[in-house]
Coordinates of C-alpha atoms and ligand atoms in Angstrom, one line a residue:
X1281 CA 20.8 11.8 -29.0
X1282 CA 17.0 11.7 -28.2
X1283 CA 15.7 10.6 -24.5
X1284 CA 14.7 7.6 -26.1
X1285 CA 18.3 6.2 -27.6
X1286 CA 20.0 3.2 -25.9
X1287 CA 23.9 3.8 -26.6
X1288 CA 25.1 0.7 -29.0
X1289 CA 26.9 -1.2 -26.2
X1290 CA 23.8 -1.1 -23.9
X1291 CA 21.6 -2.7 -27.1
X1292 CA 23.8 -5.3 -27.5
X1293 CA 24.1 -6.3 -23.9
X1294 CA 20.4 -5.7 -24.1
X1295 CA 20.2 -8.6 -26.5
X1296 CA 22.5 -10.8 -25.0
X1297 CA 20.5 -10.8 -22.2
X1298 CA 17.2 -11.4 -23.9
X1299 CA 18.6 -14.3 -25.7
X1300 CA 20.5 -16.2 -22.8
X1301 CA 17.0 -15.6 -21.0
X1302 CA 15.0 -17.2 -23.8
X1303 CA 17.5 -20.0 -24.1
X1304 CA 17.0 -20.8 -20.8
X1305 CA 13.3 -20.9 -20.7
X1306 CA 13.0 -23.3 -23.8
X1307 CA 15.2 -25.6 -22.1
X1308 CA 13.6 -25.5 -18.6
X1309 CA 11.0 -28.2 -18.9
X1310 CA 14.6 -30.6 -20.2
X1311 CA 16.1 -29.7 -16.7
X1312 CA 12.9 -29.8 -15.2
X1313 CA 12.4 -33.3 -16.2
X1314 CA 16.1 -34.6 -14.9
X1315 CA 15.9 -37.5 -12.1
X1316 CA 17.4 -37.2 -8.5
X1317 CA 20.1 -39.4 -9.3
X1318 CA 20.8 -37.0 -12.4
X1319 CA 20.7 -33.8 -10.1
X1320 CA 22.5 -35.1 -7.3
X1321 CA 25.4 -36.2 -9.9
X1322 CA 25.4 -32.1 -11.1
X1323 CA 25.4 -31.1 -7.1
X1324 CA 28.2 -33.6 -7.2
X1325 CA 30.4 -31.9 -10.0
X1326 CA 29.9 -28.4 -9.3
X1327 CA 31.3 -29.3 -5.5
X1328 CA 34.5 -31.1 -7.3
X1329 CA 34.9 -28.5 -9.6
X1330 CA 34.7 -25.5 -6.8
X1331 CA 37.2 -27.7 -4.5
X1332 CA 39.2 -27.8 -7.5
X1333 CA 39.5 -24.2 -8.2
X1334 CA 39.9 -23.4 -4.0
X1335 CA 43.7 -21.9 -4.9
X1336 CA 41.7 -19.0 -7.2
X1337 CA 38.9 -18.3 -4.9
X1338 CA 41.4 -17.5 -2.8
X1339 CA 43.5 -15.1 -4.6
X1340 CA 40.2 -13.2 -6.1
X1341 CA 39.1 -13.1 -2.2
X1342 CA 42.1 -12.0 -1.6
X1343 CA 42.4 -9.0 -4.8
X1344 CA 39.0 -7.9 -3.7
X1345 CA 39.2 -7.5 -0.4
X1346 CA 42.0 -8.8 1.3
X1347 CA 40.1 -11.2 3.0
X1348 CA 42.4 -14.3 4.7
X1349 CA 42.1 -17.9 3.3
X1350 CA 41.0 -19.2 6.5
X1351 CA 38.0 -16.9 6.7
X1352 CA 37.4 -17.9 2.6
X1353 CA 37.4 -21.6 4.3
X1354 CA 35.2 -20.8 7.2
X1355 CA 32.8 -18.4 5.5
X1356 CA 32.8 -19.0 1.6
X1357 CA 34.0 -22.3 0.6
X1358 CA 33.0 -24.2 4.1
X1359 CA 29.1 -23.2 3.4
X1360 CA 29.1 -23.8 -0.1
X1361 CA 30.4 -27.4 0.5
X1362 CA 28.0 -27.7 3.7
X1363 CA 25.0 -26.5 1.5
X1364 CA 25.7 -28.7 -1.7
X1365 CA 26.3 -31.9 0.4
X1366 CA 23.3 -31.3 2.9
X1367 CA 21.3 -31.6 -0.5
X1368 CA 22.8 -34.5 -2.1
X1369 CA 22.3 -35.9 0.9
X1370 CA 18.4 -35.0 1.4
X1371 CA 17.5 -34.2 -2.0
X1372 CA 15.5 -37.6 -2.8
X1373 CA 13.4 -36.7 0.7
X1374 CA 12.8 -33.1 -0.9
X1375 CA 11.3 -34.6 -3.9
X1376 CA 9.5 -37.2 -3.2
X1377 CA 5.8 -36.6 -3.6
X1378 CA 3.7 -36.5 -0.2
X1379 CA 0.4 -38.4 0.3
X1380 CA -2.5 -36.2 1.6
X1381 CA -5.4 -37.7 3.3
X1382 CA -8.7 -37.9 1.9
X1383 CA -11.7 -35.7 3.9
X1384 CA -15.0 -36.6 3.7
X1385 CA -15.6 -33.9 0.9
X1386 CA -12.9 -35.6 -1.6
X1387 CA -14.5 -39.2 -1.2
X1388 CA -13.2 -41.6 -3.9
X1389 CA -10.4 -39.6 -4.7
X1390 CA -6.3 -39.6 -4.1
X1391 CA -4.1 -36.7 -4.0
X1392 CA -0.9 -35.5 -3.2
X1393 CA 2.0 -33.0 -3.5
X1394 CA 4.6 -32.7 -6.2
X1395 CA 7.4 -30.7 -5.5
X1396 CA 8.3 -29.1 -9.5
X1397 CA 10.7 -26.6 -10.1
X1398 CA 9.6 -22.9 -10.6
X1399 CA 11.4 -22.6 -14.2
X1400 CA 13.5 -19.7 -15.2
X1401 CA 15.4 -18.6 -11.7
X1402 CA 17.3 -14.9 -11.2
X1403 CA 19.9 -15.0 -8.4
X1404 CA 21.2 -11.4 -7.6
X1405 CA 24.2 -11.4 -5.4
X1406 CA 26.1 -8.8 -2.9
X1407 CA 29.7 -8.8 -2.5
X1408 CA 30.4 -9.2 0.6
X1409 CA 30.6 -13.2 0.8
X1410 CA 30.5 -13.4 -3.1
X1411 CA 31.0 -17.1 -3.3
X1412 CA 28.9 -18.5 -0.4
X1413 CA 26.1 -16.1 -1.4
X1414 CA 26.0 -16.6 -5.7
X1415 CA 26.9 -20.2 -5.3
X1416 CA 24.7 -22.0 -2.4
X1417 CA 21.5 -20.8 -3.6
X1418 CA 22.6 -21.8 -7.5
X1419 CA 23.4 -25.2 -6.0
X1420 CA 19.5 -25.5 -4.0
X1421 CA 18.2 -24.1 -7.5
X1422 CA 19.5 -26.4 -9.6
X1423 CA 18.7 -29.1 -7.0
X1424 CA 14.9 -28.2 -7.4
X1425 CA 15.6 -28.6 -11.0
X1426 CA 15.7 -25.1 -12.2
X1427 CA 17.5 -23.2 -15.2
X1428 CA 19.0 -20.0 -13.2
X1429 CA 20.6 -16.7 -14.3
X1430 CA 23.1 -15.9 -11.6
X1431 CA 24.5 -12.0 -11.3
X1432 CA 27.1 -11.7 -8.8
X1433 CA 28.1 -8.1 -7.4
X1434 CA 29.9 -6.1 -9.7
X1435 CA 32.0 -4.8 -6.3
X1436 CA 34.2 -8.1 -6.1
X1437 CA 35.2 -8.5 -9.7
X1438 CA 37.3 -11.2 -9.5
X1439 CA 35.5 -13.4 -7.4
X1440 CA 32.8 -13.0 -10.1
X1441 CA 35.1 -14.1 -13.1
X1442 CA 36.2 -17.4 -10.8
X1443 CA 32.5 -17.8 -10.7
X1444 CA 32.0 -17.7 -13.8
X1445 CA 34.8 -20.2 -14.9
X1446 CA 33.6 -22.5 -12.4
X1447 CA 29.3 -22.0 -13.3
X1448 CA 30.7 -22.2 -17.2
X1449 CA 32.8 -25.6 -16.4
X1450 CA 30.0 -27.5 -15.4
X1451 CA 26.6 -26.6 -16.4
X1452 CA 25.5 -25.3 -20.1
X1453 CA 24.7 -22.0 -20.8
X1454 CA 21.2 -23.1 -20.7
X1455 CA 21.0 -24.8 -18.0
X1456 CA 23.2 -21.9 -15.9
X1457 CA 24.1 -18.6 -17.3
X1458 CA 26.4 -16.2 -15.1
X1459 CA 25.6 -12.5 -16.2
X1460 CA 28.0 -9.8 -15.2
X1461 CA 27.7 -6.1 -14.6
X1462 CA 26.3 -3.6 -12.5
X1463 CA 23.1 -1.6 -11.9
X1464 CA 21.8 -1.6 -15.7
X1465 CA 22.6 -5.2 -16.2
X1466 CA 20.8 -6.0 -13.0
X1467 CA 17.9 -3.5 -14.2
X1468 CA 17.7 -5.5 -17.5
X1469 CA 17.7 -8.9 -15.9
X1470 CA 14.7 -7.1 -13.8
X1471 CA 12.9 -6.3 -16.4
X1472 CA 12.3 -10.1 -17.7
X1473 CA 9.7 -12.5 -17.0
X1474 CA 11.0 -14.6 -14.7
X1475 CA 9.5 -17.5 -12.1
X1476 CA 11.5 -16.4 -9.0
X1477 CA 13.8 -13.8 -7.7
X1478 CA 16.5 -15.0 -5.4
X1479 CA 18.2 -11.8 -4.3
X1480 CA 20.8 -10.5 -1.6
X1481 CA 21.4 -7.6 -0.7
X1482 CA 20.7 -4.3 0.9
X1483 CA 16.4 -3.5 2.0
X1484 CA 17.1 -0.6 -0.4
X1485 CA 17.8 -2.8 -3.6
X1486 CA 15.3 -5.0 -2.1
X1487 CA 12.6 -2.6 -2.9
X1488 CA 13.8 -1.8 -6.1
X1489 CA 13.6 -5.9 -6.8
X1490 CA 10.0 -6.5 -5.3
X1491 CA 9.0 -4.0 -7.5
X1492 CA 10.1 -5.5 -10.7
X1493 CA 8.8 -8.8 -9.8
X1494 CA 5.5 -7.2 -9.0
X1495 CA 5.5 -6.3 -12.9
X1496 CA 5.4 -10.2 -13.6
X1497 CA 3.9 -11.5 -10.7
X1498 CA 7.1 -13.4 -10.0
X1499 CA 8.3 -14.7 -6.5
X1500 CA 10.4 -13.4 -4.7
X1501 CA 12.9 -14.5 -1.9
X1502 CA 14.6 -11.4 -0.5
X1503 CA 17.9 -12.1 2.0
X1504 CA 18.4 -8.4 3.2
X1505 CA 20.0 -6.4 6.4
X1506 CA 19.6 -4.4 8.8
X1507 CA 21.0 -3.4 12.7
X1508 CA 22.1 -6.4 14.6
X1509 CA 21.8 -5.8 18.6
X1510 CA 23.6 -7.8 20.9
X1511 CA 22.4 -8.0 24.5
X1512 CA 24.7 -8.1 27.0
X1513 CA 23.0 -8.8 30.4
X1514 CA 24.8 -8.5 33.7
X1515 CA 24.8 -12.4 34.5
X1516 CA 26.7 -13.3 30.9
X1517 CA 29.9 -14.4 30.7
X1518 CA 31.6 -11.4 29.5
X1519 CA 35.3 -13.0 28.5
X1520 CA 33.6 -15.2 26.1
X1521 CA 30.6 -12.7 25.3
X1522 CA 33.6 -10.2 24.2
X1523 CA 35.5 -13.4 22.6
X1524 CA 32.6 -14.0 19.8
X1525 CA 31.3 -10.4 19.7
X1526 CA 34.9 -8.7 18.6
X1527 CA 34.9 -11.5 16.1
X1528 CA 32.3 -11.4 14.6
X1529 CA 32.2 -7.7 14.5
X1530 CA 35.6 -7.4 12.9
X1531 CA 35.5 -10.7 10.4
X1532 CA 35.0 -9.2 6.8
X1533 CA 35.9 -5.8 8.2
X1534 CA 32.8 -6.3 9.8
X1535 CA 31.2 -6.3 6.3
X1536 CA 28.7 -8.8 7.4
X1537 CA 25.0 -8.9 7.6
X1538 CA 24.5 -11.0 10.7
X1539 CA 27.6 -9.1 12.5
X1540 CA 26.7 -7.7 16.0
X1541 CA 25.4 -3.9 15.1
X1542 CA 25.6 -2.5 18.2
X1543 CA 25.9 -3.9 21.7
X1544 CA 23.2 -2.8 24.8
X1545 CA 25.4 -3.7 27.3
X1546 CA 23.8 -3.6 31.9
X1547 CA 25.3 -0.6 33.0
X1548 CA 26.9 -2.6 35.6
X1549 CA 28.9 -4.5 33.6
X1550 CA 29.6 -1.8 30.9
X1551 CA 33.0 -1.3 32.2
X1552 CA 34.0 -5.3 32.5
X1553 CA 32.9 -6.1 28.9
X1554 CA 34.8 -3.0 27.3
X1555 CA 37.9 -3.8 29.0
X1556 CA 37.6 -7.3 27.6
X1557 CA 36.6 -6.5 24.0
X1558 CA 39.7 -4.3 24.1
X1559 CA 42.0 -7.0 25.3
X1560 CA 40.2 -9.9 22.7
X1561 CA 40.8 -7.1 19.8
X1562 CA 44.6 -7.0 20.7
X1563 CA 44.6 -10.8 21.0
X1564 CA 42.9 -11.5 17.5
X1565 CA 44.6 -8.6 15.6
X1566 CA 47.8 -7.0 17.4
X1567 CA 48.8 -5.2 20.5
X1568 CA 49.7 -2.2 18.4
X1569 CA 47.6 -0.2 15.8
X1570 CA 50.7 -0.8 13.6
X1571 CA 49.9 -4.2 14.0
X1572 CA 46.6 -4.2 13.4
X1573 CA 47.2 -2.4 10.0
X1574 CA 49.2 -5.3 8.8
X1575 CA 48.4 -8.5 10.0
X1576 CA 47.1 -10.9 7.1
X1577 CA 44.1 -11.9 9.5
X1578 CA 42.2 -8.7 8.9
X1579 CA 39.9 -7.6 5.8
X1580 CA 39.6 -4.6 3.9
X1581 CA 36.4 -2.3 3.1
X1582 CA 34.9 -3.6 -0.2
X1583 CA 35.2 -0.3 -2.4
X1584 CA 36.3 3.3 -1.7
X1585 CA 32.7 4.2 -1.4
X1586 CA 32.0 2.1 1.2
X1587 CA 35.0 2.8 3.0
X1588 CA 34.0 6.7 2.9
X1589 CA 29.7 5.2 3.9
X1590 CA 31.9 3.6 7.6
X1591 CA 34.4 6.4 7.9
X1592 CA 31.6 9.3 7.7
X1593 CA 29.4 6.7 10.5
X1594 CA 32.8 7.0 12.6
X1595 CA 33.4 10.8 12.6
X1596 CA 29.7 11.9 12.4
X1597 CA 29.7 9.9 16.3
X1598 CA 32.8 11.5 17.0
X1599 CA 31.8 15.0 16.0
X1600 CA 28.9 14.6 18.1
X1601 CA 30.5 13.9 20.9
X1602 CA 31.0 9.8 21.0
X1603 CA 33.9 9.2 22.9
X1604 CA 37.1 6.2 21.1
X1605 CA 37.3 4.0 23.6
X1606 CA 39.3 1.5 21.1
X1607 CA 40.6 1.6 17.2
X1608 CA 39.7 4.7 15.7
X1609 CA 42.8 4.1 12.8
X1610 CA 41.6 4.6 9.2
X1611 CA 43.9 4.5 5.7
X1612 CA 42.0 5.6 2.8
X1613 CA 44.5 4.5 0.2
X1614 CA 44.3 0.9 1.9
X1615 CA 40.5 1.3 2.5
X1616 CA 41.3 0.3 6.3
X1617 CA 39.5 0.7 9.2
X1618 CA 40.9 -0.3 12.5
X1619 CA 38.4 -2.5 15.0
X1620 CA 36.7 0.2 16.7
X1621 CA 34.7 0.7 20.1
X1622 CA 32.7 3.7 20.6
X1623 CA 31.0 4.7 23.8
X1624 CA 28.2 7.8 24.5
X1625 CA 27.3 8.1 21.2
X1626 CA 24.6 10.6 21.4
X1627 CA 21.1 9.4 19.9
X1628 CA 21.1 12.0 16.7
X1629 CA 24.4 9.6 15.8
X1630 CA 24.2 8.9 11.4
X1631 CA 25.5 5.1 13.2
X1632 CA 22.1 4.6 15.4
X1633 CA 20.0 5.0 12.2
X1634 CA 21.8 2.5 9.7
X1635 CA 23.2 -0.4 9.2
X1636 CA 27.0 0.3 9.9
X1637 CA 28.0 -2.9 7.6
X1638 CA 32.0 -2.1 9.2
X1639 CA 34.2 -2.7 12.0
X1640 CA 32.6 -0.2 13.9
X1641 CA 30.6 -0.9 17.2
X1642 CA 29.1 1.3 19.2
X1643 CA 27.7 0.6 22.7
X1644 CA 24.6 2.0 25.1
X1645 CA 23.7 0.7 28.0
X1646 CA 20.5 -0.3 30.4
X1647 CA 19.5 -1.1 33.8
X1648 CA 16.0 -3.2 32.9
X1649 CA 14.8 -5.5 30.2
X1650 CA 12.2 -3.6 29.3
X1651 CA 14.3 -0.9 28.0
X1652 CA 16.0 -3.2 25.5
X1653 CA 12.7 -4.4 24.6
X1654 CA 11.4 -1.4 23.5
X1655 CA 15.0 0.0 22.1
X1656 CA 14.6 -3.0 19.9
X1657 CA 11.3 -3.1 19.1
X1658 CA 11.7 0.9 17.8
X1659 CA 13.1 0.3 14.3
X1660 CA 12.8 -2.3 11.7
X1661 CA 12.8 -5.6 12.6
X1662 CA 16.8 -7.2 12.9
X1663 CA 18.3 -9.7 10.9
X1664 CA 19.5 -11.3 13.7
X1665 CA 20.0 -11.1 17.3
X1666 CA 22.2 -12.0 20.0
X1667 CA 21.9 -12.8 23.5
X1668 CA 24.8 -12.9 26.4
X1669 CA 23.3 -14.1 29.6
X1670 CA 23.7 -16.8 32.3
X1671 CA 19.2 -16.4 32.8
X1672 CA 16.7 -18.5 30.8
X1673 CA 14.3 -16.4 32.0
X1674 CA 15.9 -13.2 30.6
X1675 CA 16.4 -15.2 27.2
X1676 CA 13.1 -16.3 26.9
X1677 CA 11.4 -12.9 27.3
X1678 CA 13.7 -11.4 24.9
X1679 CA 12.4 -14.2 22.5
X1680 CA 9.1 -13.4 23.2
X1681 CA 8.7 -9.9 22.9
X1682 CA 10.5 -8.7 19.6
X1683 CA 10.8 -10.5 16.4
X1684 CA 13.7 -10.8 14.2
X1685 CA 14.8 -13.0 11.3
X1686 CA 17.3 -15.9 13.2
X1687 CA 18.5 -15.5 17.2
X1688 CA 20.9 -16.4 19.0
X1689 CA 21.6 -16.8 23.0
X1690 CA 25.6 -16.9 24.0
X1691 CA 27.1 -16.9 20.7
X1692 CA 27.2 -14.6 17.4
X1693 CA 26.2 -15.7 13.8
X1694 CA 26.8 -19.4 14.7
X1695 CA 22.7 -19.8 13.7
X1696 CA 23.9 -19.2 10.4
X1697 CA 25.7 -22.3 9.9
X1698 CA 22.9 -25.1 10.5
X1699 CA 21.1 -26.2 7.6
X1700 CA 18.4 -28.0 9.4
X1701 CA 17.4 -23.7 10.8
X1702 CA 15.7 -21.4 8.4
X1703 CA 18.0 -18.5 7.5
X1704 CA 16.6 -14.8 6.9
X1705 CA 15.1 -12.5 8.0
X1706 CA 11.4 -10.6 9.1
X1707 CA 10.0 -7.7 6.9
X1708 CA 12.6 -5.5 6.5
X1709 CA 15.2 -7.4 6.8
X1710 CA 14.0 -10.2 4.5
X1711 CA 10.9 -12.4 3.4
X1712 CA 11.6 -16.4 2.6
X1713 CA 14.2 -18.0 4.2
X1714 CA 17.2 -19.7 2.5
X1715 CA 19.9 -22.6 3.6
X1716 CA 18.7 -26.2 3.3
X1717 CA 15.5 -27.4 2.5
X1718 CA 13.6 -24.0 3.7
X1719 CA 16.0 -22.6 0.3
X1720 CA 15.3 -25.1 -1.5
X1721 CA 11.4 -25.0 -0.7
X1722 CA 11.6 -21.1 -2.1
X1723 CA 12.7 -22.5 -5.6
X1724 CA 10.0 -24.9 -5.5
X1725 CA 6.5 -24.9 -6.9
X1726 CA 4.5 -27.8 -4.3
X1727 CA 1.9 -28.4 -6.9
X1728 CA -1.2 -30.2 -5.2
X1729 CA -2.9 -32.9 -7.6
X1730 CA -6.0 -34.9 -7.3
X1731 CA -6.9 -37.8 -9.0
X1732 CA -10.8 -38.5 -9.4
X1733 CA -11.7 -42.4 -9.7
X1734 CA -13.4 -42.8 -13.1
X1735 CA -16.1 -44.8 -12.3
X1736 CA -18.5 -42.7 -10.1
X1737 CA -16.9 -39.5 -9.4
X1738 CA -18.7 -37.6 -6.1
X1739 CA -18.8 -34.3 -7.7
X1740 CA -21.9 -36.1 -10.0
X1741 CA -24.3 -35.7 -6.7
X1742 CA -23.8 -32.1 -6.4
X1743 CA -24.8 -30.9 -10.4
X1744 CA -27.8 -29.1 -11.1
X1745 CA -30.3 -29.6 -11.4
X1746 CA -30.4 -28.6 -7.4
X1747 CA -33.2 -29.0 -5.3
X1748 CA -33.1 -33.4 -5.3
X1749 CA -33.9 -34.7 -2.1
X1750 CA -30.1 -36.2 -2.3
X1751 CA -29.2 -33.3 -2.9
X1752 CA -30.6 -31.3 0.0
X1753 CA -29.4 -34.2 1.8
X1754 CA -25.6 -33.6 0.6
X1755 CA -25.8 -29.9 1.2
X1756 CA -26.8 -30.2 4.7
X1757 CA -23.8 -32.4 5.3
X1758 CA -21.6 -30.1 3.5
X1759 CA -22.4 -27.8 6.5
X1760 CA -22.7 -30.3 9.3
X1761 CA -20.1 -33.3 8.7
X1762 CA -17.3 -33.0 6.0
Ligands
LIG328 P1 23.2 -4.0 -2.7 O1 21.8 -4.2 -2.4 O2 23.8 -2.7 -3.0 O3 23.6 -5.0 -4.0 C1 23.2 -6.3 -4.1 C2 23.1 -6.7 -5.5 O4 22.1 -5.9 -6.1 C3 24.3 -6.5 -6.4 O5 24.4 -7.6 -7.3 C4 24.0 -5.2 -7.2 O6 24.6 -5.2 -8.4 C5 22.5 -5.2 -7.3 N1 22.0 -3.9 -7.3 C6 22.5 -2.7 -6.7 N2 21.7 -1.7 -7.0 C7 20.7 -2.1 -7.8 C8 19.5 -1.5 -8.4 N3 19.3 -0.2 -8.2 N4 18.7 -2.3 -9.1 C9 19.0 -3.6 -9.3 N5 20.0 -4.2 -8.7 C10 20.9 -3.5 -8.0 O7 24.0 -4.8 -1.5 P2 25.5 -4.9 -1.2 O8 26.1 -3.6 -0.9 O9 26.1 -5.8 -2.3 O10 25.5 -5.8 0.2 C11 25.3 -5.2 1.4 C12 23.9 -5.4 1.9 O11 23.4 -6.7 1.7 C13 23.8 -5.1 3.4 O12 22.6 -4.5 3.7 C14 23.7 -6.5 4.0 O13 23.1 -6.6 5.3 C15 23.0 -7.3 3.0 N6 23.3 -8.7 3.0 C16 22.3 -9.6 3.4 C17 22.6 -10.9 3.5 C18 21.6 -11.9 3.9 O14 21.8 -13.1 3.8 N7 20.4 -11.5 4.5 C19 23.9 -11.4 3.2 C20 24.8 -10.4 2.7 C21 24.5 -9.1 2.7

């Protein structure tokens, strides 16, 4: 086979693709056109029809990655539902066209802003919260009025084919098309013209998607990762600083993008807060590693490659000399990884330099602000950030001097959950925000429109030819008063 041939599969997926793209675009301008009341009754089925199918969502969760129904309710289902009805509610707000003033230079005129759909969206999901991450943003698209291709992650397959059986039950294929597949199908979609890129995942990937859109100038809104810190000064309230911290870090097996990193704990209070997080693990998920390794409450690695990605993280610090202060228990066959603390991880650690995306948290310590500051402000800019202390002033100058997509001060990932707060993230971790009307902004074109009066419109005084004495009046005041 020459370099050039496409095996026969590929071409007809190649096609497939090409035509459910093209069958979208004709029929954008249709769903473009479609009133409030008409969009918020769609936003109203699709939340029926995924309440409807809860009892599937549940077992795919559940096939893919052993994840419990009550996390699916908190973390898939819980912000799909938030998300759909937050729109319904504000959607005619969103829309309706803003008056602008009129300055001195635009005498005799009107304008305003119209807030039009974009046109043909893509929607690239992860896997690691495949519902609330495909199907929230397909809900603000739609709400915008846009025709949307969404491709879930090929790593949780059956979450993908509930998708799909829900997306397929109520919208048409060109209104919203679910494409599966992996990397090639991804690459295709990539390679098409479209008006905006919605995509999840890794900064990696992210790249790899900003480059594509660069091709057709298309938007982009990229929700990526990164390393997490959590700041644990001596003043915070370590019992319930250890409560949401050892949650957080171990919901999803820790496969979370806002989950706590890594902890920078006073050295004063290094002791303390282990000893809690050790007691709150035990507490959440079992006395016993036997326990741990069973209860129903406790998620599994996504896929054996990324089980192998945490497990290398764990015994690369260990090798180097980190010592286990908790956890430590892995089961390949299960893809398990036991909640797991880690103290004097020497700097060279693989875990310092990535994004551990597991239930693996290690823990430095410092004695001033300053050396957080600058620990922080080292790498790429976080995700998120978190902040345990009983000082506004120590709060505050954390805010002030490092940057990071979303923050927040005595709890973990709760910033996640309000849709009236931009979610995402800074640089490297993300440009455009999502969640409410900041997502539903980034599938928006605000298209500003002026109406000229048609009986003496202003622009006549400035034609050529120039040199009038009106004229040289008008351009002085162009300087001096508009
Ligand atoms: P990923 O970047 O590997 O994959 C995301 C999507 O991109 C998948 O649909 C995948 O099929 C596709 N993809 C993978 N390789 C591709 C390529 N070469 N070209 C085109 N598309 C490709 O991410 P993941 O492993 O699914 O998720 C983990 C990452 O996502 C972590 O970094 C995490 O922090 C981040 N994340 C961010 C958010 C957020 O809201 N900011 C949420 C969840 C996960």
């Amino acid at each position: 086979m020459s370099e050039l041939a496409i095996e026969p599969d590929k071409i007809s997926q190649s096609h497939d693709i090409q035509a459910i793209f093209e069958n979208l675009k004709a029929n954008q301008f249709n769903v473009g056109r479609t009133t409030v009341r008409a969009r918020i009754a769609k936003l109203k089925r699709f939340h029926a029809t995924m309440l409807r199918f809860q009892e599937e969502i549940n077992e795919a969760m559940w096939a893919d990655f052993r994840k419990s129904p009550t996390e699916v309710a908190i973390s898939e289902i819980g912000v799909v539902n938030t998300e759909i009805r937050h729109a319904i509610r504000n959607l005619r707000t969103w829309l309706t066209p803003k008056r602008v003033g009129m300055p001195l230079m635009m005498i005799g005129t009107r304008s305003e802003i119209r807030y039009e759909p974009k046109g043909v969206c893509l929607i690239i999901a992860p896997w690691n919260f495949p519902f609330c991450l495909s199907l929230a943003p397909v809900a603000l698209a739609i709400a915008a009025g846009n025709v949307v291709v969404l491709k879930p992650s090929e790593m949780a397959p059956h979450s993908s084919a509930v998708m799909k059986k829900i997306i397929e039950e109520v919208f048409p294929a060109n209104e919203v098309a679910v494409v599966e597949g992996a990397v090639e199908v991804a690459t295709q979609l990539l390679a098409l013209p479209f008006n905006h890129i919605f995509f999840t995942g890794s900064p990696q990937v992210g790249k790899i998607v900003m480059r594509a859109a660069a091709e057709h100038l298309a938007s982009v809104t990229l929700e990526l990762g990164g390393k997490s810190p959590v700041i644990v000064d001596e003043t915070a309230n370590l019992n319930l600083a250890a409560a949401q911290i050892s949650w957080i870090n171990a919901m999803n097996a820790g496969q979370i993008c806002i989950a706590p990193d890594y902890v920078l704990v006073h050295e004063n209070v290094k002791e303390a807060l282990l000893l809690k997080l050790k007691e709150k693990s035990e507490k959440f998920y079992g006395n016993t590693p036997e326990a741990r390794a069973t209860t129903p409450d406790y998620a599994r690695l996504s896929t054996d490659r990324h089980f192998s990605r945490v497990k290398d993280l764990l015994d690369d610090a260990l090798a180097q000399g980190a010592q286990l202060v908790f956890g430590g228990n892995t089961n390949a066959a299960e893809r398990y990884i036991e909640p797991t603390l880690l103290d004097h991880v020497p700097d060279e650690a693989k875990i310092w330099k990535e994004e551990v995306f597991g239930p693996v948290l290690p823990i430095r310590t410092f004695k001033q602000i300053e050396e957080v500051i600058e620990y922080v402000n080292k790498d790429e800019r976080p995700l998120a950030m978190y902040i345990f202390s009983a000082r506004k002033r120590f709060i505050e100058q954390i805010f002030a001097e490092t940057r990071s997509g979303g923050i927040a001060a005595n709890e973990c990932a709760i910033q996640f959950y309000h849709n009236d707060l931009p979610f995402g993230g800074s640089n490297n971790s993300g440009i455009g925000k999502g969640h409410g009307e900041f997502g539903f902004m980034e599938f928006i074109n605000q298209r500003g429109i002026t109406f000229q009066n048609r009986i003496f419109p202003h622009t006549l005084l400035f034609m050529p030819p120039y040199g009038g004495k009106l004229a040289r009046l008008l351009l002085k005041g162009v300087a001096r008063w508009f």
